[in-house]
Amino acid sequence: MGNDCQELSFWNRLYVLFTGKLPTSALEVEQEDKSPNSVELMLDSDLKQWVENCSYQQNCSAVDFIQNTLTSVKESETGNISVCLETVCSRFRYVFEVHKINPFDIPLLINSKEIPRSVLMDDEKLIDTLNDDVLAEVSERFNVDIKWLKGTGKEFQKHDGQFKVYKNVGSLAAKLAKLKLKNERVELQFVIGTDEPNTEYELSLGDSAKNETQIGVIFKRTKVINGKEIATYSVSGSDDWNYKKCRKHYKLLMMFCKKMDITYSGLSLSKDNFNKVFFGELPAILVAKFKKDTWYPTSYVSNDSEKNPDFEGYEQLKSIYGTREDECHMTEIEHIERAYRFPHLVVDRDLFEDGLYEKSFIKSEETEK
């Protein structure tokens, strides 16, 4: 078809462009001097009629209409590329803006490539700087989904399952201890998703609540990078507070926070905003702006029967803490708590990372060599 196209007239080329077919022999008699105002183009009857009608409505020749249409398509394609690249630049900046980082300090937080501050002022320069390594580093550092950064994803927050609560309390406690070993300070927000007006009352209903009450946790992680303190955010999954075993696991996490003096608090969101946060659409750092109500998770691990809405359940919870009962998997909690309280005693941190918590406090023969 390539050689055949070279011999086609201008009009026949338009026919190929619009139909994807070579003209028939009957159509090939069209001459180069065909009037530019003619609509007897090498098009099928329906397309030719459409071109004729549109050109008449726009008070221009058929050729001018086709040229204007093709020009518009070309500009649209070029524009789409520009918009995509501009999106990458704007999302890169937004990550730092939403985490309240001074633009002047951005280069200090990127180790994979040197970024002059002047580059941040010009998208054409910035887009050439934002290679895969830089975007991957920003994604990892701020727990942002890489697809969102590249403009192809809708979920801002990355979900990797590291902070799952249900059936994972022991491993999650170990995760918090590992962050402590890396000099990260962690604060927890227990977030409730409900459209009911009184969050505290709704939570106290437990299994008897008529409507589903969702719960999840936001982990605020504060660390220092190149002399600059930054806070990043990770989220757990969404779970059902109305399910007794699930409720126990969240209370066990509250107990761990209480024992380790980890700051933890509670708030509630509408179900819509809750889903946006815990399924990644809304940055977790913005959760306070959408707060519907405040509740106090500390009351659920209180030894005061008047303050604790489920005091009897709490007494039972104490016997579960540190066991495998109800699939909480907390048999290693003694060593995890020790590491959290006294991180300097963890001699072999690689062993601790690998889950050999007790052995991590003792120098191995290989380490001593």
Coordinates of C-alpha atoms in Angstrom, one line a residue:
M1 CA 0.0 0.0 0.0
G2 CA 3.0 2.3 0.7
N3 CA 4.0 2.4 -3.0
D4 CA 0.4 2.8 -4.2
C5 CA -0.1 5.8 -1.9
Q6 CA 2.8 7.6 -3.5
E7 CA 0.9 7.7 -6.8
L8 CA -2.4 9.0 -5.3
S9 CA -3.7 12.5 -5.9
F10 CA -4.3 14.9 -3.0
W11 CA -8.0 14.0 -3.0
N12 CA -7.3 10.2 -3.1
R13 CA -4.9 10.7 -0.1
L14 CA -7.7 12.3 1.8
Y15 CA -9.9 9.3 1.0
V16 CA -7.3 7.0 2.4
L17 CA -6.9 9.2 5.5
F18 CA -10.6 9.2 6.3
T19 CA -11.5 5.7 5.3
G20 CA -8.3 3.6 5.7
K21 CA -9.0 2.1 2.2
L22 CA -7.4 2.6 -1.2
P23 CA -9.7 4.2 -3.8
T24 CA -11.4 2.0 -6.4
S25 CA -10.5 2.3 -10.0
A26 CA -13.6 4.3 -10.7
L27 CA -12.5 6.9 -8.2
E28 CA -8.9 7.0 -9.3
V29 CA -9.9 9.2 -12.3
E30 CA -10.1 12.2 -10.0
Q31 CA -7.6 14.8 -11.2
E32 CA -5.2 17.1 -9.3
D33 CA -7.1 20.2 -10.5
K34 CA -10.3 19.2 -8.8
S35 CA -11.9 22.4 -7.4
P36 CA -11.0 23.0 -3.8
N37 CA -14.6 24.0 -3.1
S38 CA -16.0 20.7 -4.4
V39 CA -17.3 18.1 -2.0
E40 CA -16.9 15.4 -4.6
L41 CA -14.0 14.1 -2.5
M42 CA -12.8 10.5 -2.5
L43 CA -15.0 9.7 0.5
D44 CA -17.8 7.3 1.0
S45 CA -21.2 8.8 0.6
D46 CA -22.0 9.2 4.4
L47 CA -18.7 10.8 5.2
K48 CA -18.9 13.1 2.1
Q49 CA -22.4 14.2 3.2
W50 CA -21.1 14.9 6.7
V51 CA -18.2 17.0 5.4
E52 CA -20.6 18.9 3.1
N53 CA -23.0 19.7 5.9
C54 CA -20.4 20.7 8.3
S55 CA -18.6 23.0 5.8
Y56 CA -21.9 24.6 4.9
Q57 CA -22.7 25.3 8.5
Q58 CA -19.3 26.8 9.1
N59 CA -19.5 28.8 5.8
C60 CA -16.3 27.4 4.5
S61 CA -15.1 25.1 1.7
A62 CA -14.9 21.3 2.3
V63 CA -11.1 21.5 2.0
D64 CA -10.9 24.3 4.6
F65 CA -13.2 22.3 6.9
I66 CA -11.0 19.2 6.6
Q67 CA -7.8 21.2 7.1
N68 CA -9.3 22.9 10.2
T69 CA -10.4 19.6 11.6
L70 CA -7.0 17.9 11.1
T71 CA -5.2 21.0 12.6
S72 CA -7.5 20.7 15.6
V73 CA -6.7 17.0 16.0
K74 CA -3.0 17.7 15.8
E75 CA -3.2 20.5 18.4
S76 CA -5.3 18.3 20.6
E77 CA -2.7 15.5 20.5
T78 CA 0.1 17.9 21.2
G79 CA -1.9 19.5 24.0
N80 CA -2.7 16.2 25.6
I81 CA 1.1 15.4 25.8
S82 CA 1.7 18.8 27.4
V83 CA -1.1 18.3 29.9
C84 CA 0.3 14.9 30.9
L85 CA 3.8 16.3 31.5
E86 CA 2.5 19.3 33.3
T87 CA 0.5 17.0 35.6
V88 CA 3.7 15.1 36.6
C89 CA 5.4 18.4 37.5
S90 CA 2.4 19.7 39.4
R91 CA 1.9 16.5 41.3
F92 CA 5.6 16.4 42.2
R93 CA 5.3 19.9 43.7
Y94 CA 2.0 19.0 45.4
V95 CA 3.6 16.2 47.4
F96 CA 5.9 18.6 49.1
E97 CA 3.3 21.3 49.4
V98 CA 0.7 19.1 51.1
H99 CA 3.4 17.8 53.5
K100 CA 4.2 21.5 54.4
I101 CA 7.8 21.4 53.1
N102 CA 9.3 24.7 52.1
P103 CA 10.1 24.6 48.4
F104 CA 13.6 25.9 49.2
D105 CA 14.2 22.6 51.1
I106 CA 13.0 20.2 48.3
P107 CA 16.6 19.6 46.9
L108 CA 17.7 18.5 50.4
L109 CA 15.1 15.7 50.4
I110 CA 16.1 14.2 47.1
N111 CA 19.2 11.9 47.2
S112 CA 18.9 10.1 43.9
K113 CA 19.7 13.2 41.8
E114 CA 20.9 16.7 42.3
I115 CA 18.1 19.2 41.6
P116 CA 19.0 22.9 41.4
R117 CA 16.4 25.1 42.9
S118 CA 16.0 27.1 39.7
V119 CA 14.7 23.9 38.0
L120 CA 11.7 23.9 40.3
M121 CA 10.5 27.2 38.8
D122 CA 10.3 25.9 35.2
D123 CA 8.3 22.9 34.1
E124 CA 10.3 22.4 31.0
K125 CA 13.5 22.0 33.0
L126 CA 11.8 20.1 35.8
I127 CA 10.3 17.4 33.6
D128 CA 13.7 16.6 32.3
T129 CA 15.0 16.2 35.9
L130 CA 12.1 13.9 37.1
N131 CA 13.5 10.5 36.0
D132 CA 12.2 7.2 37.4
D133 CA 14.7 7.2 40.2
V134 CA 13.6 10.6 41.5
L135 CA 9.9 9.7 41.3
A136 CA 10.5 6.3 43.0
E137 CA 12.4 8.1 45.8
V138 CA 9.5 10.6 46.3
S139 CA 7.0 7.7 46.2
E140 CA 8.9 5.7 48.9
R141 CA 9.7 8.7 51.1
F142 CA 6.2 10.1 51.3
N143 CA 4.3 6.8 50.8
V144 CA 2.7 8.2 47.6
D145 CA 1.5 5.9 44.8
I146 CA 4.0 6.0 41.9
K147 CA 1.2 5.8 39.3
W148 CA -0.4 8.9 40.8
L149 CA 2.9 10.7 40.6
K150 CA 3.2 9.8 36.9
G151 CA -0.3 11.1 36.2
T152 CA -1.8 7.8 35.4
G153 CA -3.3 6.9 38.8
K154 CA -6.1 8.3 40.9
E155 CA -5.0 7.0 44.3
F156 CA -2.6 9.4 46.1
Q157 CA -1.7 7.2 49.1
K158 CA 0.2 4.0 48.6
H159 CA -1.2 0.7 50.0
D160 CA 1.3 -2.0 50.6
G161 CA -0.3 -3.9 53.5
Q162 CA 2.6 -3.2 56.0
F163 CA 0.2 -1.5 58.5
K164 CA -2.7 -4.0 58.4
V165 CA -4.2 -4.4 61.9
Y166 CA -6.7 -7.3 61.8
K167 CA -5.0 -10.6 62.4
N168 CA -1.7 -8.8 62.3
V169 CA -1.3 -7.0 65.7
G170 CA 2.0 -8.7 66.6
S171 CA 3.6 -7.9 63.3
L172 CA 2.3 -4.4 63.4
A173 CA 3.8 -3.9 66.8
A174 CA 7.1 -5.1 65.5
K175 CA 6.8 -2.7 62.5
L176 CA 6.4 0.2 65.0
A177 CA 9.5 -1.0 66.9
K178 CA 11.5 -1.2 63.6
L179 CA 10.5 2.4 62.9
K180 CA 11.7 3.3 66.3
L181 CA 15.0 1.6 65.6
K182 CA 15.3 3.9 62.5
N183 CA 14.7 7.0 64.7
E184 CA 11.2 7.5 63.4
R185 CA 8.6 8.9 65.9
V186 CA 5.2 7.4 65.3
E187 CA 1.7 8.8 66.3
L188 CA -1.5 6.9 65.6
Q189 CA -5.0 8.2 64.8
F190 CA -7.8 5.7 65.1
V191 CA -10.3 6.8 62.5
I192 CA -14.0 5.9 62.5
G193 CA -16.2 6.0 59.4
T194 CA -19.8 6.6 60.2
D195 CA -22.7 8.8 59.2
E196 CA -24.3 8.6 62.6
P197 CA -24.4 11.8 64.6
N198 CA -22.8 10.5 67.9
T199 CA -19.6 8.5 67.3
E200 CA -19.0 7.5 70.9
Y201 CA -22.5 6.1 71.2
E202 CA -22.3 4.3 67.9
L203 CA -19.0 2.6 69.0
S204 CA -20.5 1.6 72.3
L205 CA -23.2 -0.5 70.5
G206 CA -20.6 -2.9 69.2
D207 CA -22.2 -5.9 67.6
S208 CA -25.7 -4.5 68.1
A209 CA -25.2 -1.4 65.9
K210 CA -27.7 -1.3 63.0
N211 CA -25.3 0.3 60.6
E212 CA -21.8 -0.8 59.7
T213 CA -19.1 1.2 61.5
Q214 CA -15.7 1.3 59.8
I215 CA -12.4 1.7 61.5
G216 CA -8.8 2.3 60.3
V217 CA -5.6 3.8 61.5
I218 CA -3.4 6.6 60.2
F219 CA 0.3 6.4 61.2
K220 CA 2.1 9.7 61.3
R221 CA 5.8 9.1 61.0
T222 CA 8.2 11.9 61.8
K223 CA 11.8 11.6 60.8
V224 CA 14.9 13.7 60.0
I225 CA 16.4 13.7 56.6
N226 CA 19.5 15.8 55.8
G227 CA 18.8 17.9 58.9
K228 CA 15.2 18.5 57.9
E229 CA 12.3 17.1 60.0
I230 CA 9.4 15.8 57.9
A231 CA 6.2 13.9 58.6
T232 CA 4.9 11.2 56.3
Y233 CA 1.7 9.2 56.6
S234 CA 0.8 5.5 56.2
V235 CA -2.6 4.0 56.5
S236 CA -4.0 0.6 57.5
G237 CA -6.8 -1.1 55.7
S238 CA -10.5 -0.5 56.4
D239 CA -12.1 -2.9 58.9
D240 CA -15.4 -3.5 60.6
W241 CA -15.7 -2.3 64.2
N242 CA -19.0 -4.2 64.6
Y243 CA -17.2 -7.5 64.3
K244 CA -16.1 -8.6 67.8
K245 CA -12.7 -10.2 66.9
C246 CA -11.7 -7.3 64.7
R247 CA -12.7 -4.9 67.5
K248 CA -10.4 -6.9 69.9
H249 CA -7.4 -6.5 67.6
Y250 CA -7.8 -2.8 67.4
K251 CA -8.1 -2.6 71.2
L252 CA -4.9 -4.8 71.5
L253 CA -3.1 -2.2 69.3
M254 CA -4.4 0.5 71.7
M255 CA -3.0 -1.5 74.6
F256 CA 0.4 -1.7 72.9
C257 CA 0.4 2.1 72.4
K258 CA -0.6 2.7 76.0
K259 CA 2.2 0.4 77.3
M260 CA 4.8 2.0 75.0
D261 CA 3.7 5.6 75.6
I262 CA 2.9 6.0 71.9
T263 CA 0.7 9.0 71.3
Y264 CA -2.7 7.9 69.9
S265 CA -6.0 9.7 69.4
G266 CA -9.4 9.3 67.7
L267 CA -11.6 11.1 65.2
S268 CA -14.5 10.2 62.9
L269 CA -15.2 11.0 59.3
S270 CA -18.3 10.6 57.1
K271 CA -18.3 7.2 55.3
D272 CA -17.6 8.9 52.0
N273 CA -14.5 10.7 53.3
F274 CA -13.4 7.7 55.3
N275 CA -13.3 5.6 52.0
K276 CA -11.5 8.4 50.2
V277 CA -8.7 8.3 52.9
F278 CA -8.4 4.6 53.3
F279 CA -8.6 3.7 49.6
G280 CA -6.0 6.3 48.7
E281 CA -7.9 9.1 47.0
L282 CA -7.5 11.7 49.8
P283 CA -4.1 12.3 51.3
A284 CA -4.1 11.1 54.9
I285 CA -2.4 14.3 56.0
L286 CA -5.6 16.2 55.3
V287 CA -7.8 14.1 57.4
A288 CA -8.2 16.7 60.2
K289 CA -9.9 19.1 57.7
F290 CA -12.7 16.6 57.2
K291 CA -13.1 15.6 60.9
K292 CA -16.8 15.0 61.8
D293 CA -16.4 14.2 65.4
T294 CA -13.8 13.3 68.1
W295 CA -13.7 10.1 70.1
Y296 CA -11.3 8.7 72.7
P297 CA -9.7 5.3 72.1
T298 CA -7.9 5.7 75.5
S299 CA -11.2 5.0 77.2
Y300 CA -11.3 1.5 75.7
V301 CA -8.1 0.6 77.5
S302 CA -8.9 2.3 80.7
N303 CA -8.9 0.5 84.1
D304 CA -11.7 2.8 85.2
S305 CA -15.0 0.9 84.9
E306 CA -16.9 4.2 84.7
K307 CA -14.8 5.5 81.8
N308 CA -14.4 2.3 79.8
P309 CA -17.5 1.6 77.7
D310 CA -16.5 -2.1 77.5
F311 CA -14.8 -2.7 80.9
E312 CA -15.7 -6.4 81.0
G313 CA -14.3 -6.9 77.5
Y314 CA -11.1 -5.1 78.5
E315 CA -10.5 -7.5 81.4
Q316 CA -10.7 -10.4 79.0
L317 CA -8.5 -8.5 76.5
K318 CA -5.7 -8.4 79.1
S319 CA -5.6 -12.2 79.1
I320 CA -5.3 -12.3 75.3
Y321 CA -2.4 -9.8 75.0
G322 CA 0.8 -11.6 74.3
T323 CA -0.8 -14.8 73.0
R324 CA -2.0 -16.3 69.8
E325 CA -5.6 -16.3 70.9
D326 CA -8.2 -15.0 68.5
E327 CA -5.5 -14.9 65.8
C328 CA -3.8 -11.8 67.2
H329 CA -0.3 -13.4 66.9
M330 CA 1.3 -11.6 69.8
T331 CA 3.5 -14.3 71.3
E332 CA 6.7 -12.3 70.6
I333 CA 5.4 -9.1 72.2
E334 CA 7.8 -9.3 75.1
H335 CA 10.8 -8.9 72.9
I336 CA 9.1 -6.4 70.7
E337 CA 8.3 -4.2 73.7
R338 CA 11.8 -4.5 74.9
A339 CA 13.2 -3.3 71.5
Y340 CA 10.8 -0.4 71.5
R341 CA 11.6 0.7 75.0
F342 CA 15.4 0.1 74.7
P343 CA 16.4 0.3 71.0
H344 CA 20.1 0.5 72.0
L345 CA 19.9 -3.1 73.3
V346 CA 19.1 -4.4 69.9
V347 CA 22.6 -5.5 68.8
D348 CA 21.8 -7.2 65.5
R349 CA 19.1 -5.1 63.8
D350 CA 19.2 -7.3 60.7
L351 CA 18.0 -10.2 62.8
F352 CA 15.2 -8.0 64.3
E353 CA 14.2 -7.0 60.7
D354 CA 14.0 -10.7 59.8
G355 CA 11.7 -11.4 62.8
L356 CA 14.2 -13.1 65.0
Y357 CA 13.4 -10.7 67.8
E358 CA 14.9 -12.6 70.8
K359 CA 18.1 -13.4 69.0
S360 CA 18.6 -9.8 67.9
F361 CA 19.5 -8.8 71.5
I362 CA 22.5 -11.3 71.5
K363 CA 25.6 -10.9 69.3
S364 CA 25.8 -13.7 66.8
E365 CA 29.2 -15.4 66.1
E366 CA 29.3 -13.9 62.6
T367 CA 28.6 -10.4 64.0
E368 CA 31.4 -10.8 66.6
K369 CA 33.9 -11.8 63.9

